[in-house]
Amino acid sequence: VQLQASGGGLVQPGGSLNLSCVASGDISTITDMGWFRQAPGKQRERVATTCRGDNTAYADSVKGRFTCSRDSGENTMKLQMNSLKPEDTAVYLCVAIGTVQGPHPYTKTYWGRGTQVTVSS
């Protein structure tokens, strides 16, 4: 499974961005997808996981401002970010959880390269 994130950029406080993550490869093995972010000098932080309607779990810091969704084909995930704040500045990474099939199936985590979001006036 490969993940490619896009849509980042420079935006003023209060602005919006819509990130996309496209999964390719054996996407049938994916069981969950989500977004994380990492700001300089800080630990990686969960932004949204599961991304399936009411089952989506958001970090408290983004609730009410960010919306995560997946398309019906399940290979594209979006993160609509509104009312952006300077503290939202980070590299945003999409992540997928998959099951590697075989005699002993196991869970594997896949990370995309990320897209930079900068919120500044």
C-alpha positions as YAML, in Angstrom:
chain: A
units: angstrom
residues:
- id: 1
  name: VAL
  ca: [0.00, 0.00, 0.00]
- id: 2
  name: GLN
  ca: [1.30, 3.44, -0.94]
- id: 3
  name: LEU
  ca: [-0.16, 6.71, 0.28]
- id: 4
  name: GLN
  ca: [0.18, 10.12, -1.36]
- id: 5
  name: ALA
  ca: [-0.98, 13.23, 0.45]
- id: 6
  name: SER
  ca: [-1.54, 16.59, -1.23]
- id: 7
  name: GLY
  ca: [-3.32, 19.89, -0.81]
- id: 8
  name: GLY
  ca: [-1.12, 21.61, 1.73]
- id: 9
  name: GLY
  ca: [0.04, 25.18, 1.45]
- id: 10
  name: LEU
  ca: [0.25, 28.58, 3.08]
- id: 11
  name: VAL
  ca: [-3.00, 30.03, 4.41]
- id: 12
  name: GLN
  ca: [-3.91, 32.95, 6.64]
- id: 13
  name: PRO
  ca: [-5.45, 32.38, 10.07]
- id: 14
  name: GLY
  ca: [-9.15, 31.70, 9.70]
- id: 15
  name: GLY
  ca: [-8.67, 30.25, 6.24]
- id: 16
  name: SER
  ca: [-9.38, 26.79, 4.89]
- id: 17
  name: LEU
  ca: [-7.56, 23.97, 3.15]
- id: 18
  name: ASN
  ca: [-8.70, 20.61, 1.84]
- id: 19
  name: LEU
  ca: [-6.13, 17.83, 2.00]
- id: 20
  name: SER
  ca: [-6.34, 14.63, -0.01]
- id: 21
  name: CYS
  ca: [-4.74, 11.25, 0.47]
- id: 22
  name: VAL
  ca: [-4.82, 8.68, -2.31]
- id: 23
  name: ALA
  ca: [-4.06, 5.06, -1.53]
- id: 24
  name: SER
  ca: [-2.74, 2.70, -4.17]
- id: 25
  name: GLY
  ca: [-1.57, -0.87, -4.28]
- id: 26
  name: ASP
  ca: [-3.50, -3.58, -2.47]
- id: 27
  name: ILE
  ca: [-6.12, -1.26, -1.01]
- id: 28
  name: SER
  ca: [-8.44, -4.19, -0.29]
- id: 29
  name: THR
  ca: [-6.26, -4.97, 2.72]
- id: 30
  name: ILE
  ca: [-6.85, -1.54, 4.31]
- id: 31
  name: THR
  ca: [-8.99, -1.66, 7.43]
- id: 32
  name: ASP
  ca: [-8.65, 1.92, 8.65]
- id: 33
  name: MET
  ca: [-7.29, 5.29, 7.54]
- id: 34
  name: GLY
  ca: [-6.62, 8.56, 9.25]
- id: 35
  name: TRP
  ca: [-4.54, 11.71, 9.56]
- id: 36
  name: PHE
  ca: [-1.71, 12.64, 11.87]
- id: 37
  name: ARG
  ca: [0.41, 15.78, 11.98]
- id: 38
  name: GLN
  ca: [3.85, 16.70, 13.20]
- id: 39
  name: ALA
  ca: [5.03, 20.21, 13.96]
- id: 40
  name: PRO
  ca: [8.73, 21.07, 14.27]
- id: 41
  name: GLY
  ca: [10.11, 19.98, 17.62]
- id: 42
  name: LYS
  ca: [6.88, 18.27, 18.62]
- id: 43
  name: GLN
  ca: [5.67, 14.70, 18.76]
- id: 44
  name: ARG
  ca: [3.45, 13.28, 16.06]
- id: 45
  name: GLU
  ca: [-0.17, 14.00, 16.94]
- id: 46
  name: ARG
  ca: [-3.35, 12.21, 15.93]
- id: 47
  name: VAL
  ca: [-5.75, 14.45, 14.03]
- id: 48
  name: ALA
  ca: [-8.54, 12.13, 12.86]
- id: 49
  name: THR
  ca: [-8.95, 8.39, 12.61]
- id: 50
  name: THR
  ca: [-11.43, 5.95, 11.09]
- id: 51
  name: CYS
  ca: [-12.91, 8.77, 8.98]
- id: 52
  name: ARG
  ca: [-16.29, 7.10, 8.55]
- id: 53
  name: GLY
  ca: [-19.09, 9.50, 9.38]
- id: 54
  name: ASP
  ca: [-20.13, 9.37, 13.02]
- id: 55
  name: ASN
  ca: [-17.38, 6.86, 13.77]
- id: 56
  name: THR
  ca: [-14.68, 9.41, 13.03]
- id: 57
  name: ALA
  ca: [-12.52, 10.25, 16.03]
- id: 58
  name: TYR
  ca: [-11.05, 13.74, 16.14]
- id: 59
  name: ALA
  ca: [-8.42, 15.29, 18.35]
- id: 60
  name: ASP
  ca: [-9.98, 17.81, 20.73]
- id: 61
  name: SER
  ca: [-7.89, 20.55, 19.19]
- id: 62
  name: VAL
  ca: [-9.58, 20.16, 15.78]
- id: 63
  name: LYS
  ca: [-13.14, 19.16, 16.68]
- id: 64
  name: GLY
  ca: [-15.70, 21.34, 14.98]
- id: 65
  name: ARG
  ca: [-13.13, 22.72, 12.53]
- id: 66
  name: PHE
  ca: [-11.84, 19.68, 10.64]
- id: 67
  name: THR
  ca: [-13.85, 17.06, 8.78]
- id: 68
  name: CYS
  ca: [-12.39, 13.78, 7.57]
- id: 69
  name: SER
  ca: [-14.11, 11.65, 4.95]
- id: 70
  name: ARG
  ca: [-13.44, 8.74, 2.63]
- id: 71
  name: ASP
  ca: [-14.92, 8.10, -0.78]
- id: 72
  name: SER
  ca: [-17.12, 5.11, -1.53]
- id: 73
  name: GLY
  ca: [-14.25, 3.43, -3.36]
- id: 74
  name: GLU
  ca: [-12.24, 3.69, -0.15]
- id: 75
  name: ASN
  ca: [-8.99, 4.71, -1.80]
- id: 76
  name: THR
  ca: [-9.27, 8.48, -1.31]
- id: 77
  name: MET
  ca: [-9.48, 10.28, 2.01]
- id: 78
  name: LYS
  ca: [-10.07, 14.00, 2.50]
- id: 79
  name: LEU
  ca: [-9.43, 16.35, 5.38]
- id: 80
  name: GLN
  ca: [-11.39, 19.59, 5.16]
- id: 81
  name: MET
  ca: [-9.78, 22.09, 7.49]
- id: 82
  name: ASN
  ca: [-11.65, 25.28, 8.36]
- id: 83
  name: SER
  ca: [-10.93, 28.14, 10.75]
- id: 84
  name: LEU
  ca: [-7.25, 27.34, 10.64]
- id: 85
  name: LYS
  ca: [-5.00, 28.58, 13.43]
- id: 86
  name: PRO
  ca: [-1.23, 29.13, 13.54]
- id: 87
  name: GLU
  ca: [-0.97, 26.16, 15.88]
- id: 88
  name: ASP
  ca: [-2.31, 23.95, 13.08]
- id: 89
  name: THR
  ca: [0.98, 24.48, 11.24]
- id: 90
  name: ALA
  ca: [2.56, 21.07, 10.69]
- id: 91
  name: VAL
  ca: [3.32, 18.36, 8.19]
- id: 92
  name: TYR
  ca: [0.10, 16.42, 7.75]
- id: 93
  name: LEU
  ca: [0.52, 12.69, 7.21]
- id: 94
  name: CYS
  ca: [-2.04, 10.17, 6.08]
- id: 95
  name: VAL
  ca: [-1.89, 6.73, 7.59]
- id: 96
  name: ALA
  ca: [-3.50, 3.44, 6.73]
- id: 97
  name: ILE
  ca: [-3.83, 0.25, 8.72]
- id: 98
  name: GLY
  ca: [-3.87, -2.94, 6.71]
- id: 99
  name: THR
  ca: [-3.93, -6.66, 7.23]
- id: 100
  name: VAL
  ca: [-1.14, -8.58, 5.55]
- id: 101
  name: GLN
  ca: [-2.58, -11.92, 4.55]
- id: 102
  name: GLY
  ca: [-0.75, -15.21, 4.72]
- id: 103
  name: PRO
  ca: [-0.33, -18.23, 6.99]
- id: 104
  name: HIS
  ca: [0.02, -15.79, 9.90]
- id: 105
  name: PRO
  ca: [-1.91, -12.57, 9.10]
- id: 106
  name: TYR
  ca: [-0.68, -9.47, 10.84]
- id: 107
  name: THR
  ca: [-1.49, -5.79, 11.02]
- id: 108
  name: LYS
  ca: [0.76, -3.29, 9.28]
- id: 109
  name: THR
  ca: [0.81, 0.50, 9.42]
- id: 110
  name: TYR
  ca: [1.50, 2.48, 6.26]
- id: 111
  name: TRP
  ca: [2.57, 6.15, 6.28]
- id: 112
  name: GLY
  ca: [2.46, 8.65, 3.45]
- id: 113
  name: ARG
  ca: [5.16, 11.31, 2.96]
- id: 114
  name: GLY
  ca: [2.96, 14.14, 4.18]
- id: 115
  name: THR
  ca: [2.02, 17.60, 3.01]
- id: 116
  name: GLN
  ca: [3.06, 20.87, 4.67]
- id: 117
  name: VAL
  ca: [0.39, 23.15, 6.07]
- id: 118
  name: THR
  ca: [1.48, 26.60, 7.21]
- id: 119
  name: VAL
  ca: [-0.95, 28.98, 8.86]
- id: 120
  name: SER
  ca: [0.48, 32.46, 9.07]
- id: 121
  name: SER
  ca: [-0.39, 36.05, 8.35]
...
